[in-house]
Short mmCIF file of the N, C-alpha and C atoms (twelve columns), coordinates in Angstrom:
data_MODEL
# 
_entry.id   MODEL 
# 
loop_
_atom_site.group_PDB 
_atom_site.id 
_atom_site.type_symbol 
_atom_site.label_atom_id 
_atom_site.label_alt_id 
_atom_site.label_comp_id 
_atom_site.label_asym_id 
_atom_site.label_seq_id 
_atom_site.Cartn_x 
_atom_site.Cartn_y 
_atom_site.Cartn_z 
_atom_site.pdbx_PDB_model_num 
ATOM 1   N N  . MET A 1   114.331 18.744 159.124 1 
ATOM 2   C CA . MET A 1   114.739 19.870 158.151 1 
ATOM 3   C C  . MET A 1   116.221 20.200 158.241 1 
ATOM 4   N N  . ASN A 2   116.822 19.975 159.412 1 
ATOM 5   C CA . ASN A 2   118.177 20.260 159.517 1 
ATOM 6   C C  . ASN A 2   119.019 19.370 158.771 1 
ATOM 7   N N  . ARG A 3   118.596 17.976 158.753 1 
ATOM 8   C CA . ARG A 3   119.332 17.019 157.919 1 
ATOM 9   C C  . ARG A 3   119.221 17.367 156.381 1 
ATOM 10  N N  . LEU A 4   118.106 17.928 155.974 1 
ATOM 11  C CA . LEU A 4   117.902 18.264 154.554 1 
ATOM 12  C C  . LEU A 4   118.841 19.451 154.220 1 
ATOM 13  N N  . THR A 5   118.954 20.340 155.101 1 
ATOM 14  C CA . THR A 5   119.898 21.483 154.820 1 
ATOM 15  C C  . THR A 5   121.298 21.048 154.798 1 
ATOM 16  N N  . GLU A 6   121.832 20.100 155.648 1 
ATOM 17  C CA . GLU A 6   123.145 19.568 155.526 1 
ATOM 18  C C  . GLU A 6   123.315 18.823 154.181 1 
ATOM 19  N N  . LEU A 7   122.482 18.133 153.703 1 
ATOM 20  C CA . LEU A 7   122.414 17.282 152.604 1 
ATOM 21  C C  . LEU A 7   122.537 18.369 151.370 1 
ATOM 22  N N  . GLY A 8   121.692 19.327 151.430 1 
ATOM 23  C CA . GLY A 8   121.851 20.272 150.340 1 
ATOM 24  C C  . GLY A 8   123.126 21.107 150.281 1 
ATOM 25  N N  . SER A 9   123.657 21.465 151.460 1 
ATOM 26  C CA . SER A 9   124.919 22.088 151.579 1 
ATOM 27  C C  . SER A 9   126.039 21.135 151.041 1 
ATOM 28  N N  . SER A 10  125.985 19.914 151.352 1 
ATOM 29  C CA . SER A 10  126.981 18.949 150.940 1 
ATOM 30  C C  . SER A 10  126.996 18.783 149.416 1 
ATOM 31  N N  . ALA A 11  125.684 18.741 148.793 1 
ATOM 32  C CA . ALA A 11  125.625 18.648 147.358 1 
ATOM 33  C C  . ALA A 11  126.240 19.876 146.647 1 
ATOM 34  N N  . VAL A 12  125.926 21.070 147.283 1 
ATOM 35  C CA . VAL A 12  126.394 22.295 146.574 1 
ATOM 36  C C  . VAL A 12  127.944 22.265 146.733 1 
ATOM 37  N N  . ARG A 13  128.528 21.856 147.814 1 
ATOM 38  C CA . ARG A 13  129.960 21.886 147.909 1 
ATOM 39  C C  . ARG A 13  130.589 20.903 147.020 1 
ATOM 40  N N  . THR A 14  129.962 19.724 146.839 1 
ATOM 41  C CA . THR A 14  130.484 18.749 145.731 1 
ATOM 42  C C  . THR A 14  130.467 19.297 144.451 1 
ATOM 43  N N  . VAL A 15  129.381 19.958 144.003 1 
ATOM 44  C CA . VAL A 15  129.201 20.441 142.731 1 
ATOM 45  C C  . VAL A 15  130.289 21.595 142.493 1 
ATOM 46  N N  . LEU A 16  130.423 22.483 143.456 1 
ATOM 47  C CA . LEU A 16  131.371 23.637 143.317 1 
ATOM 48  C C  . LEU A 16  132.698 23.080 143.105 1 
ATOM 49  N N  . GLU A 17  133.078 22.049 143.917 1 
ATOM 50  C CA . GLU A 17  134.383 21.425 143.895 1 
ATOM 51  C C  . GLU A 17  134.738 20.882 142.554 1 
ATOM 52  N N  . ARG A 18  133.776 20.100 141.990 1 
ATOM 53  C CA . ARG A 18  133.916 19.528 140.692 1 
ATOM 54  C C  . ARG A 18  134.002 20.522 139.591 1 
ATOM 55  N N  . VAL A 19  133.165 21.524 139.663 1 
ATOM 56  C CA . VAL A 19  133.165 22.552 138.570 1 
ATOM 57  C C  . VAL A 19  134.528 23.233 138.646 1 
ATOM 58  N N  . GLY A 20  134.999 23.603 139.843 1 
ATOM 59  C CA . GLY A 20  136.153 24.305 140.095 1 
ATOM 60  C C  . GLY A 20  137.372 23.491 139.581 1 
ATOM 61  N N  . ARG A 21  137.376 22.126 139.838 1 
ATOM 62  C CA . ARG A 21  138.513 21.291 139.298 1 
ATOM 63  C C  . ARG A 21  138.465 21.249 137.811 1 
ATOM 64  N N  . GLY A 22  137.280 21.205 137.295 1 
ATOM 65  C CA . GLY A 22  137.176 21.132 135.803 1 
ATOM 66  C C  . GLY A 22  137.685 22.475 135.147 1 
ATOM 67  N N  . ILE A 23  137.435 23.564 135.749 1 
ATOM 68  C CA . ILE A 23  137.901 24.828 135.277 1 
ATOM 69  C C  . ILE A 23  139.430 24.955 135.444 1 
ATOM 70  N N  . GLY A 24  139.906 24.430 136.531 1 
ATOM 71  C CA . GLY A 24  141.375 24.306 136.716 1 
ATOM 72  C C  . GLY A 24  142.088 23.460 135.676 1 
ATOM 73  N N  . ARG A 25  141.532 22.377 135.439 1 
ATOM 74  C CA . ARG A 25  142.105 21.460 134.363 1 
ATOM 75  C C  . ARG A 25  142.105 22.129 132.974 1 
ATOM 76  N N  . TYR A 26  140.955 22.902 132.700 1 
ATOM 77  C CA . TYR A 26  140.845 23.564 131.378 1 
ATOM 78  C C  . TYR A 26  142.085 24.556 131.307 1 
ATOM 79  N N  . GLN A 27  142.254 25.358 132.493 1 
ATOM 80  C CA . GLN A 27  143.377 26.288 132.464 1 
ATOM 81  C C  . GLN A 27  144.712 25.527 132.148 1 
ATOM 82  N N  . GLU A 28  144.952 24.490 132.685 1 
ATOM 83  C CA . GLU A 28  146.181 23.719 132.608 1 
ATOM 84  C C  . GLU A 28  146.369 23.218 131.115 1 
ATOM 85  N N  . ARG A 29  145.277 22.939 130.431 1 
ATOM 86  C CA . ARG A 29  145.461 22.374 129.013 1 
ATOM 87  C C  . ARG A 29  145.504 23.563 128.049 1 
ATOM 88  N N  . ARG A 30  145.078 24.624 128.335 1 
ATOM 89  C CA . ARG A 30  145.105 25.918 127.467 1 
ATOM 90  C C  . ARG A 30  146.468 26.440 127.551 1 
ATOM 91  N N  . PRO A 31  147.091 26.723 126.423 1 
ATOM 92  C CA . PRO A 31  148.434 27.379 126.457 1 
ATOM 93  C C  . PRO A 31  148.378 28.700 127.010 1 
ATOM 94  N N  . LEU A 32  149.468 29.134 127.803 1 
ATOM 95  C CA . LEU A 32  149.531 30.412 128.310 1 
ATOM 96  C C  . LEU A 32  149.578 31.485 127.058 1 
ATOM 97  N N  . GLU A 33  148.959 32.546 127.273 1 
ATOM 98  C CA . GLU A 33  148.901 33.631 126.290 1 
ATOM 99  C C  . GLU A 33  150.172 34.350 126.518 1 
ATOM 100 N N  . HIS A 34  150.706 34.999 125.306 1 
ATOM 101 C CA . HIS A 34  151.853 35.705 125.418 1 
ATOM 102 C C  . HIS A 34  151.780 36.854 124.377 1 
ATOM 103 N N  . ASP A 35  152.578 37.842 124.599 1 
ATOM 104 C CA . ASP A 35  152.914 38.946 123.675 1 
ATOM 105 C C  . ASP A 35  154.360 38.875 123.202 1 
ATOM 106 N N  . LEU A 36  154.517 38.989 121.847 1 
ATOM 107 C CA . LEU A 36  155.934 39.008 121.278 1 
ATOM 108 C C  . LEU A 36  156.152 40.398 120.743 1 
ATOM 109 N N  . LEU A 37  157.065 41.139 121.402 1 
ATOM 110 C CA . LEU A 37  157.537 42.451 121.057 1 
ATOM 111 C C  . LEU A 37  158.835 42.483 120.407 1 
ATOM 112 N N  . GLU A 38  159.149 43.511 119.595 1 
ATOM 113 C CA . GLU A 38  160.567 43.568 118.962 1 
ATOM 114 C C  . GLU A 38  161.071 45.035 119.034 1 
ATOM 115 N N  . SER A 39  162.401 45.028 119.308 1 
ATOM 116 C CA . SER A 39  163.081 46.293 119.246 1 
ATOM 117 C C  . SER A 39  164.193 46.145 118.228 1 
ATOM 118 N N  . GLU A 40  165.078 47.066 118.031 1 
ATOM 119 C CA . GLU A 40  166.176 46.965 117.031 1 
ATOM 120 C C  . GLU A 40  167.149 45.839 117.420 1 
ATOM 121 N N  . GLU A 41  167.320 45.625 118.777 1 
ATOM 122 C CA . GLU A 41  168.387 44.759 119.197 1 
ATOM 123 C C  . GLU A 41  167.839 43.394 119.803 1 
ATOM 124 N N  . GLU A 42  166.649 43.331 120.181 1 
ATOM 125 C CA . GLU A 42  166.085 42.067 120.777 1 
ATOM 126 C C  . GLU A 42  164.545 41.856 120.638 1 
ATOM 127 N N  . TYR A 43  164.209 40.698 121.109 1 
ATOM 128 C CA . TYR A 43  162.680 40.371 121.107 1 
ATOM 129 C C  . TYR A 43  162.421 40.220 122.715 1 
ATOM 130 N N  . LEU A 44  161.091 40.587 122.952 1 
ATOM 131 C CA . LEU A 44  160.630 40.475 124.329 1 
ATOM 132 C C  . LEU A 44  159.378 39.661 124.315 1 
ATOM 133 N N  . ILE A 45  159.333 38.601 124.981 1 
ATOM 134 C CA . ILE A 45  158.110 37.771 125.028 1 
ATOM 135 C C  . ILE A 45  157.578 37.901 126.509 1 
ATOM 136 N N  . VAL A 46  156.353 38.321 126.659 1 
ATOM 137 C CA . VAL A 46  155.757 38.502 127.902 1 
ATOM 138 C C  . VAL A 46  154.574 37.472 128.162 1 
ATOM 139 N N  . PHE A 47  154.745 36.685 129.217 1 
ATOM 140 C CA . PHE A 47  153.753 35.688 129.576 1 
ATOM 141 C C  . PHE A 47  153.151 36.106 130.931 1 
ATOM 142 N N  . ASP A 48  151.804 35.890 131.073 1 
ATOM 143 C CA . ASP A 48  151.189 36.092 132.375 1 
ATOM 144 C C  . ASP A 48  151.584 34.890 133.171 1 
ATOM 145 N N  . ALA A 49  152.077 35.162 134.488 1 
ATOM 146 C CA . ALA A 49  152.486 34.199 135.407 1 
ATOM 147 C C  . ALA A 49  152.064 34.549 136.777 1 
ATOM 148 N N  . PRO A 50  150.732 34.659 136.988 1 
ATOM 149 C CA . PRO A 50  150.224 35.005 138.401 1 
ATOM 150 C C  . PRO A 50  150.371 33.958 139.408 1 
ATOM 151 N N  . GLY A 51  150.808 34.351 140.616 1 
ATOM 152 C CA . GLY A 51  150.955 33.394 141.671 1 
ATOM 153 C C  . GLY A 51  152.138 32.378 141.594 1 
ATOM 154 N N  . VAL A 52  153.246 32.805 140.926 1 
ATOM 155 C CA . VAL A 52  154.345 31.909 140.639 1 
ATOM 156 C C  . VAL A 52  155.585 32.394 141.328 1 
ATOM 157 N N  . ALA A 53  156.344 31.489 141.944 1 
ATOM 158 C CA . ALA A 53  157.640 32.012 142.518 1 
ATOM 159 C C  . ALA A 53  158.736 31.620 141.525 1 
ATOM 160 N N  . LYS A 54  159.793 32.354 141.515 1 
ATOM 161 C CA . LYS A 54  160.904 32.208 140.619 1 
ATOM 162 C C  . LYS A 54  161.426 30.707 140.554 1 
ATOM 163 N N  . GLU A 55  161.420 30.035 141.643 1 
ATOM 164 C CA . GLU A 55  161.911 28.622 141.736 1 
ATOM 165 C C  . GLU A 55  161.008 27.638 140.947 1 
ATOM 166 N N  . ASP A 56  159.720 28.147 140.698 1 
ATOM 167 C CA . ASP A 56  158.763 27.290 140.016 1 
ATOM 168 C C  . ASP A 56  158.604 27.589 138.544 1 
ATOM 169 N N  . VAL A 57  159.530 28.301 137.927 1 
ATOM 170 C CA . VAL A 57  159.436 28.688 136.539 1 
ATOM 171 C C  . VAL A 57  160.501 27.984 135.824 1 
ATOM 172 N N  . GLN A 58  160.080 27.384 134.671 1 
ATOM 173 C CA . GLN A 58  161.182 26.779 133.683 1 
ATOM 174 C C  . GLN A 58  160.993 27.438 132.380 1 
ATOM 175 N N  . VAL A 59  162.221 27.899 131.892 1 
ATOM 176 C CA . VAL A 59  162.266 28.542 130.450 1 
ATOM 177 C C  . VAL A 59  163.210 27.733 129.706 1 
ATOM 178 N N  . GLN A 60  162.965 27.287 128.557 1 
ATOM 179 C CA . GLN A 60  163.954 26.531 127.687 1 
ATOM 180 C C  . GLN A 60  163.672 26.698 126.315 1 
ATOM 181 N N  . PHE A 61  164.751 26.598 125.500 1 
ATOM 182 C CA . PHE A 61  164.498 26.593 124.017 1 
ATOM 183 C C  . PHE A 61  164.462 25.267 123.326 1 
ATOM 184 N N  . ILE A 62  163.546 25.159 122.479 1 
ATOM 185 C CA . ILE A 62  163.413 23.894 121.687 1 
ATOM 186 C C  . ILE A 62  163.279 24.348 120.206 1 
ATOM 187 N N  . ASP A 63  164.358 24.080 119.448 1 
ATOM 188 C CA . ASP A 63  164.405 24.591 118.045 1 
ATOM 189 C C  . ASP A 63  164.247 26.094 118.100 1 
ATOM 190 N N  . ASP A 64  163.227 26.550 117.353 1 
ATOM 191 C CA . ASP A 64  162.994 28.061 117.158 1 
ATOM 192 C C  . ASP A 64  161.855 28.540 118.224 1 
ATOM 193 N N  . THR A 65  161.686 27.823 119.327 1 
ATOM 194 C CA . THR A 65  160.593 28.077 120.171 1 
ATOM 195 C C  . THR A 65  161.026 28.179 121.727 1 
ATOM 196 N N  . VAL A 66  160.426 29.189 122.410 1 
ATOM 197 C CA . VAL A 66  160.606 29.288 123.746 1 
ATOM 198 C C  . VAL A 66  159.505 28.472 124.509 1 
ATOM 199 N N  . GLU A 67  159.867 27.604 125.322 1 
ATOM 200 C CA . GLU A 67  158.825 26.837 126.100 1 
ATOM 201 C C  . GLU A 67  158.843 27.287 127.609 1 
ATOM 202 N N  . VAL A 68  157.733 27.464 128.048 1 
ATOM 203 C CA . VAL A 68  157.593 27.996 129.522 1 
ATOM 204 C C  . VAL A 68  156.578 26.972 130.277 1 
ATOM 205 N N  . ARG A 69  157.079 26.623 131.501 1 
ATOM 206 C CA . ARG A 69  156.316 25.838 132.384 1 
ATOM 207 C C  . ARG A 69  156.299 26.563 133.831 1 
ATOM 208 N N  . LEU A 70  155.136 26.741 134.330 1 
ATOM 209 C CA . LEU A 70  154.975 27.396 135.557 1 
ATOM 210 C C  . LEU A 70  154.149 26.403 136.544 1 
ATOM 211 N N  . GLU A 71  154.774 26.341 137.753 1 
ATOM 212 C CA . GLU A 71  153.992 25.454 138.733 1 
ATOM 213 C C  . GLU A 71  153.570 26.507 139.831 1 
ATOM 214 N N  . ARG A 72  152.254 26.378 140.121 1 
ATOM 215 C CA . ARG A 72  151.743 27.210 141.248 1 
ATOM 216 C C  . ARG A 72  151.201 26.403 142.305 1 
ATOM 217 N N  . PHE A 73  151.221 26.954 143.553 1 
ATOM 218 C CA . PHE A 73  150.691 26.190 144.698 1 
ATOM 219 C C  . PHE A 73  149.538 27.016 145.348 1 
ATOM 220 N N  . ARG A 74  148.682 26.297 146.037 1 
ATOM 221 C CA . ARG A 74  147.595 26.879 146.759 1 
ATOM 222 C C  . ARG A 74  147.972 26.971 148.257 1 
ATOM 223 N N  . PRO A 75  148.290 28.179 148.715 1 
ATOM 224 C CA . PRO A 75  148.633 28.335 150.062 1 
ATOM 225 C C  . PRO A 75  147.472 27.926 151.064 1 
ATOM 226 N N  . PHE A 76  147.859 27.522 152.144 1 
ATOM 227 C CA . PHE A 76  146.760 27.209 153.138 1 
ATOM 228 C C  . PHE A 76  146.414 28.578 153.834 1 
ATOM 229 N N  . HIS A 77  145.161 28.945 154.082 1 
ATOM 230 C CA . HIS A 77  144.734 30.023 154.744 1 
ATOM 231 C C  . HIS A 77  143.903 29.625 155.947 1 
ATOM 232 N N  . GLU A 78  144.571 29.887 157.086 1 
ATOM 233 C CA . GLU A 78  144.025 29.307 158.384 1 
ATOM 234 C C  . GLU A 78  142.659 29.920 158.604 1 
ATOM 235 N N  . GLY A 79  141.724 29.126 158.979 1 
ATOM 236 C CA . GLY A 79  140.388 29.469 159.167 1 
ATOM 237 C C  . GLY A 79  139.454 29.391 157.935 1 
ATOM 238 N N  . PHE A 80  139.987 28.990 156.800 1 
ATOM 239 C CA . PHE A 80  139.229 28.923 155.560 1 
ATOM 240 C C  . PHE A 80  139.389 27.518 154.979 1 
ATOM 241 N N  . GLU A 81  138.299 27.019 154.376 1 
ATOM 242 C CA . GLU A 81  138.361 25.792 153.560 1 
ATOM 243 C C  . GLU A 81  138.112 26.078 152.118 1 
ATOM 244 N N  . MET A 82  138.634 25.224 151.259 1 
ATOM 245 C CA . MET A 82  138.447 25.372 149.797 1 
ATOM 246 C C  . MET A 82  137.096 25.012 149.415 1 
ATOM 247 N N  . ARG A 83  136.445 26.014 148.788 1 
ATOM 248 C CA . ARG A 83  135.053 25.708 148.263 1 
ATOM 249 C C  . ARG A 83  135.041 25.615 146.745 1 
ATOM 250 N N  . PHE A 84  135.950 26.194 146.066 1 
ATOM 251 C CA . PHE A 84  135.893 26.383 144.615 1 
ATOM 252 C C  . PHE A 84  137.393 26.344 144.122 1 
ATOM 253 N N  . PRO A 85  138.005 25.247 143.912 1 
ATOM 254 C CA . PRO A 85  139.377 25.199 143.452 1 
ATOM 255 C C  . PRO A 85  139.505 25.367 141.975 1 
ATOM 256 N N  . GLY A 86  139.355 26.664 141.461 1 
ATOM 257 C CA . GLY A 86  139.282 27.055 140.172 1 
ATOM 258 C C  . GLY A 86  140.495 27.343 139.379 1 
ATOM 259 N N  . ARG A 87  141.607 27.570 140.003 1 
ATOM 260 C CA . ARG A 87  142.922 27.898 139.293 1 
ATOM 261 C C  . ARG A 87  143.725 26.718 138.913 1 
ATOM 262 N N  . GLY A 88  144.253 26.710 137.705 1 
ATOM 263 C CA . GLY A 88  145.095 25.562 137.300 1 
ATOM 264 C C  . GLY A 88  146.434 25.781 137.998 1 
ATOM 265 N N  . LEU A 89  147.071 24.660 138.378 1 
ATOM 266 C CA . LEU A 89  148.382 24.706 139.140 1 
ATOM 267 C C  . LEU A 89  149.551 24.608 138.139 1 
ATOM 268 N N  . THR A 90  149.460 23.875 137.037 1 
ATOM 269 C CA . THR A 90  150.562 23.622 136.135 1 
ATOM 270 C C  . THR A 90  150.160 24.389 134.865 1 
ATOM 271 N N  . LEU A 91  150.819 25.478 134.549 1 
ATOM 272 C CA . LEU A 91  150.603 26.225 133.231 1 
ATOM 273 C C  . LEU A 91  151.726 26.123 132.299 1 
ATOM 274 N N  . THR A 92  151.485 25.965 131.025 1 
ATOM 275 C CA . THR A 92  152.520 25.894 130.108 1 
ATOM 276 C C  . THR A 92  152.182 26.684 128.878 1 
ATOM 277 N N  . GLY A 93  153.190 27.205 128.225 1 
ATOM 278 C CA . GLY A 93  153.059 28.081 126.988 1 
ATOM 279 C C  . GLY A 93  154.272 28.069 126.189 1 
ATOM 280 N N  . SER A 94  154.169 28.456 124.908 1 
ATOM 281 C CA . SER A 94  155.295 28.566 124.035 1 
ATOM 282 C C  . SER A 94  155.209 29.675 123.108 1 
ATOM 283 N N  . ALA A 95  156.255 30.222 122.532 1 
ATOM 284 C CA . ALA A 95  156.366 31.183 121.673 1 
ATOM 285 C C  . ALA A 95  157.283 30.879 120.512 1 
ATOM 286 N N  . THR A 96  156.873 30.936 119.199 1 
ATOM 287 C CA . THR A 96  157.830 30.683 118.145 1 
ATOM 288 C C  . THR A 96  158.479 31.960 117.819 1 
ATOM 289 N N  . LEU A 97  159.761 31.891 117.737 1 
ATOM 290 C CA . LEU A 97  160.655 33.093 117.523 1 
ATOM 291 C C  . LEU A 97  160.948 33.273 115.983 1 
ATOM 292 N N  . PRO A 98  161.167 34.616 115.652 1 
ATOM 293 C CA . PRO A 98  161.675 34.826 114.250 1 
ATOM 294 C C  . PRO A 98  163.051 34.230 114.052 1 
ATOM 295 N N  . GLU A 99  163.426 33.988 112.839 1 
ATOM 296 C CA . GLU A 99  164.672 33.333 112.511 1 
ATOM 297 C C  . GLU A 99  165.900 34.132 112.929 1 
ATOM 298 N N  . ASP A 100 165.812 35.395 113.188 1 
ATOM 299 C CA . ASP A 100 167.082 36.102 113.540 1 
ATOM 300 C C  . ASP A 100 167.195 36.203 115.082 1 
ATOM 301 N N  . ALA A 101 166.450 35.475 115.819 1 
ATOM 302 C CA . ALA A 101 166.620 35.450 117.254 1 
ATOM 303 C C  . ALA A 101 167.831 34.617 117.702 1 
ATOM 304 N N  . ASP A 102 168.566 35.033 118.619 1 
ATOM 305 C CA . ASP A 102 169.726 34.371 119.103 1 
ATOM 306 C C  . ASP A 102 169.291 33.318 120.133 1 
ATOM 307 N N  . ILE A 103 168.892 32.139 119.628 1 
ATOM 308 C CA . ILE A 103 168.323 31.178 120.416 1 
ATOM 309 C C  . ILE A 103 169.429 30.274 121.199 1 
ATOM 310 N N  . THR A 104 169.976 30.953 122.087 1 
ATOM 311 C CA . THR A 104 170.960 30.281 123.052 1 
ATOM 312 C C  . THR A 104 170.795 30.855 124.427 1 
ATOM 313 N N  . PRO A 105 171.024 30.058 125.416 1 
ATOM 314 C CA . PRO A 105 170.985 30.569 126.757 1 
ATOM 315 C C  . PRO A 105 171.728 31.883 126.985 1 
ATOM 316 N N  . ALA A 106 172.964 31.941 126.368 1 
ATOM 317 C CA . ALA A 106 173.627 33.171 126.459 1 
ATOM 318 C C  . ALA A 106 173.031 34.460 125.832 1 
ATOM 319 N N  . GLY A 107 172.092 34.225 124.929 1 
ATOM 320 C CA . GLY A 107 171.478 35.312 124.227 1 
ATOM 321 C C  . GLY A 107 170.029 35.730 124.845 1 
ATOM 322 N N  . ALA A 108 169.829 35.124 126.063 1 
ATOM 323 C CA . ALA A 108 168.397 35.339 126.600 1 
ATOM 324 C C  . ALA A 108 168.481 35.580 128.136 1 
ATOM 325 N N  . THR A 109 167.471 36.291 128.552 1 
ATOM 326 C CA . THR A 109 167.324 36.418 130.101 1 
ATOM 327 C C  . THR A 109 165.768 36.246 130.331 1 
ATOM 328 N N  . ALA A 110 165.568 35.843 131.529 1 
ATOM 329 C CA . ALA A 110 164.086 35.735 131.967 1 
ATOM 330 C C  . ALA A 110 164.008 36.312 133.396 1 
ATOM 331 N N  . THR A 111 162.908 37.192 133.422 1 
ATOM 332 C CA . THR A 111 162.688 37.968 134.724 1 
ATOM 333 C C  . THR A 111 161.162 37.698 135.120 1 
ATOM 334 N N  . LEU A 112 160.997 37.405 136.310 1 
ATOM 335 C CA . LEU A 112 159.656 37.323 136.904 1 
ATOM 336 C C  . LEU A 112 159.392 38.595 137.646 1 
ATOM 337 N N  . THR A 113 158.286 39.298 137.212 1 
ATOM 338 C CA . THR A 113 158.033 40.629 137.964 1 
ATOM 339 C C  . THR A 113 157.092 40.449 139.134 1 
ATOM 340 N N  . ASP A 114 157.144 41.537 139.973 1 
ATOM 341 C CA . ASP A 114 156.153 41.403 141.097 1 
ATOM 342 C C  . ASP A 114 154.662 41.635 140.606 1 
ATOM 343 N N  . ALA A 115 154.459 42.043 139.374 1 
ATOM 344 C CA . ALA A 115 153.080 42.141 138.871 1 
ATOM 345 C C  . ALA A 115 152.589 40.758 138.330 1 
ATOM 346 N N  . GLY A 116 153.442 39.704 138.373 1 
ATOM 347 C CA . GLY A 116 153.013 38.361 137.902 1 
ATOM 348 C C  . GLY A 116 153.028 38.200 136.438 1 
ATOM 349 N N  . THR A 117 154.123 38.782 135.867 1 
ATOM 350 C CA . THR A 117 154.382 38.425 134.398 1 
ATOM 351 C C  . THR A 117 155.906 37.960 134.343 1 
ATOM 352 N N  . LEU A 118 156.064 37.084 133.369 1 
ATOM 353 C CA . LEU A 118 157.352 36.458 133.025 1 
ATOM 354 C C  . LEU A 118 157.803 37.280 131.759 1 
ATOM 355 N N  . LYS A 119 158.995 37.931 131.804 1 
ATOM 356 C CA . LYS A 119 159.518 38.598 130.596 1 
ATOM 357 C C  . LYS A 119 160.712 37.801 130.142 1 
ATOM 358 N N  . VAL A 120 160.745 37.395 128.963 1 
ATOM 359 C CA . VAL A 120 161.827 36.660 128.246 1 
ATOM 360 C C  . VAL A 120 162.410 37.561 127.283 1 
ATOM 361 N N  . ARG A 121 163.643 37.995 127.443 1 
ATOM 362 C CA . ARG A 121 164.370 38.797 126.424 1 
ATOM 363 C C  . ARG A 121 165.332 37.961 125.660 1 
ATOM 364 N N  . ILE A 122 165.306 38.126 124.344 1 
ATOM 365 C CA . ILE A 122 166.161 37.353 123.431 1 
ATOM 366 C C  . ILE A 122 166.811 38.222 122.506 1 
ATOM 367 N N  . ARG A 123 168.119 38.319 122.402 1 
ATOM 368 C CA . ARG A 123 168.855 39.187 121.465 1 
ATOM 369 C C  . ARG A 123 168.696 38.707 120.140 1 
ATOM 370 N N  . LYS A 124 168.769 39.606 119.189 1 
ATOM 371 C CA . LYS A 124 168.800 39.265 117.792 1 
ATOM 372 C C  . LYS A 124 170.236 38.899 117.402 1 
ATOM 373 N N  . ASP A 125 170.214 37.853 116.590 1 
ATOM 374 C CA . ASP A 125 171.574 37.362 116.170 1 
ATOM 375 C C  . ASP A 125 172.239 38.386 115.190 1 
ATOM 376 N N  . PRO A 126 173.378 38.950 115.531 1 
ATOM 377 C CA . PRO A 126 173.851 39.956 114.626 1 
ATOM 378 C C  . PRO A 126 174.317 39.475 113.279 1 
ATOM 379 N N  . ARG A 127 174.599 38.160 113.238 1 
ATOM 380 C CA . ARG A 127 175.045 37.522 111.976 1 
ATOM 381 C C  . ARG A 127 173.800 37.464 110.984 1 
ATOM 382 N N  . MET A 128 172.604 37.497 111.465 1 
ATOM 383 C CA . MET A 128 171.512 37.460 110.608 1 
ATOM 384 C C  . MET A 128 171.081 38.917 110.142 1 
ATOM 385 N N  . THR A 129 171.572 39.298 109.033 1 
ATOM 386 C CA . THR A 129 171.212 40.606 108.491 1 
ATOM 387 C C  . THR A 129 170.543 40.459 107.140 1 
ATOM 388 N N  . ALA A 130 169.614 41.260 106.908 1 
ATOM 389 C CA . ALA A 130 168.878 41.156 105.675 1 
ATOM 390 C C  . ALA A 130 169.757 41.697 104.457 1 
ATOM 391 N N  . VAL A 131 169.488 41.187 103.313 1 
ATOM 392 C CA . VAL A 131 170.180 41.667 102.118 1 
ATOM 393 C C  . VAL A 131 169.114 42.338 101.303 1 
ATOM 394 N N  . ASP A 132 169.539 43.588 100.887 1 
ATOM 395 C CA . ASP A 132 168.614 44.358 100.115 1 
ATOM 396 C C  . ASP A 132 168.492 43.740 98.713  1 
ATOM 397 N N  . VAL A 133 167.319 43.700 98.180  1 
ATOM 398 C CA . VAL A 133 167.034 43.208 96.876  1 
ATOM 399 C C  . VAL A 133 166.757 44.340 95.972  1 
ATOM 400 N N  . GLU A 134 167.388 44.362 94.846  1 
ATOM 401 C CA . GLU A 134 167.178 45.496 93.928  1 
ATOM 402 C C  . GLU A 134 166.536 44.945 92.683  1 
ATOM 403 N N  . ASP A 135 165.930 45.734 91.922  1 
ATOM 404 C CA . ASP A 135 165.456 45.448 90.511  1 
ATOM 405 C C  . ASP A 135 166.559 45.450 89.620  1 
ATOM 406 N N  . GLU A 136 166.508 44.449 88.614  1 
ATOM 407 C CA . GLU A 136 167.477 44.513 87.595  1 
ATOM 408 C C  . GLU A 136 167.401 45.694 86.677  1 
ATOM 409 N N  . VAL A 137 168.563 46.309 86.434  1 
ATOM 410 C CA . VAL A 137 168.525 47.463 85.597  1 
ATOM 411 C C  . VAL A 137 168.944 47.013 84.207  1 
ATOM 412 N N  . GLU A 138 168.072 47.325 83.212  1 
ATOM 413 C CA . GLU A 138 168.373 46.855 81.860  1 
ATOM 414 C C  . GLU A 138 169.399 47.694 81.174  1 
ATOM 415 N N  . SER A 139 170.268 46.994 80.586  1 
ATOM 416 C CA . SER A 139 171.436 47.660 79.825  1 
ATOM 417 C C  . SER A 139 170.933 48.126 78.559  1 
ATOM 418 N N  . THR A 140 171.372 49.371 78.251  1 
ATOM 419 C CA . THR A 140 171.029 50.091 77.001  1 
ATOM 420 C C  . THR A 140 172.196 49.868 75.904  1 
ATOM 421 N N  . ASP A 141 173.177 49.054 76.248  1 
ATOM 422 C CA . ASP A 141 174.308 48.869 75.304  1 
ATOM 423 C C  . ASP A 141 173.922 47.662 74.352  1 
ATOM 424 N N  . GLU A 142 173.404 47.937 73.336  1 
ATOM 425 C CA . GLU A 142 173.209 46.786 72.394  1 
ATOM 426 C C  . GLU A 142 173.661 46.976 71.126  1 
# 
C-alpha cells in the first residue's frame, strides 16, 4: 500500500507541475494589462509588474508605442520545494500612445513602485496643439 501511495503522490506532483507550467506559459503569452491616463501636460501608463526588480525592467519606444518587458525570478525558499510553478517569468506589454505624446527618451520617465506597478510618464509634445474649427459664416453682401 505504501508503494501505491508514493505512486499516487508522484502522479499528482507531475500533474500539478505540468498544469502550473501551462498557466505560466499562458501568462507569458498574454500581454500585460495597462491603464492609460491623461492630464493637461502628460500621459501616464500603469502596468502591473509584481515581483520585478528595477534591473529586470525594459521600457522602449517603437513608433507610437511603449513596449515593456519584465523578467521575474523565482527565489529559492529553504525547506520548500516547488509544487505548482504557476507564475510566468517573462511578461511583455505595450500601449499605443496618442499622437501628441512626446515619444522620446527625454520626454519620458519610468518608475517601479513598491506596490508592484510600473508607471511610465510621457509628456505631451507642446508643438502638437489643436486648431479650432469654425463653421463658415455666410456673407450677406450680394
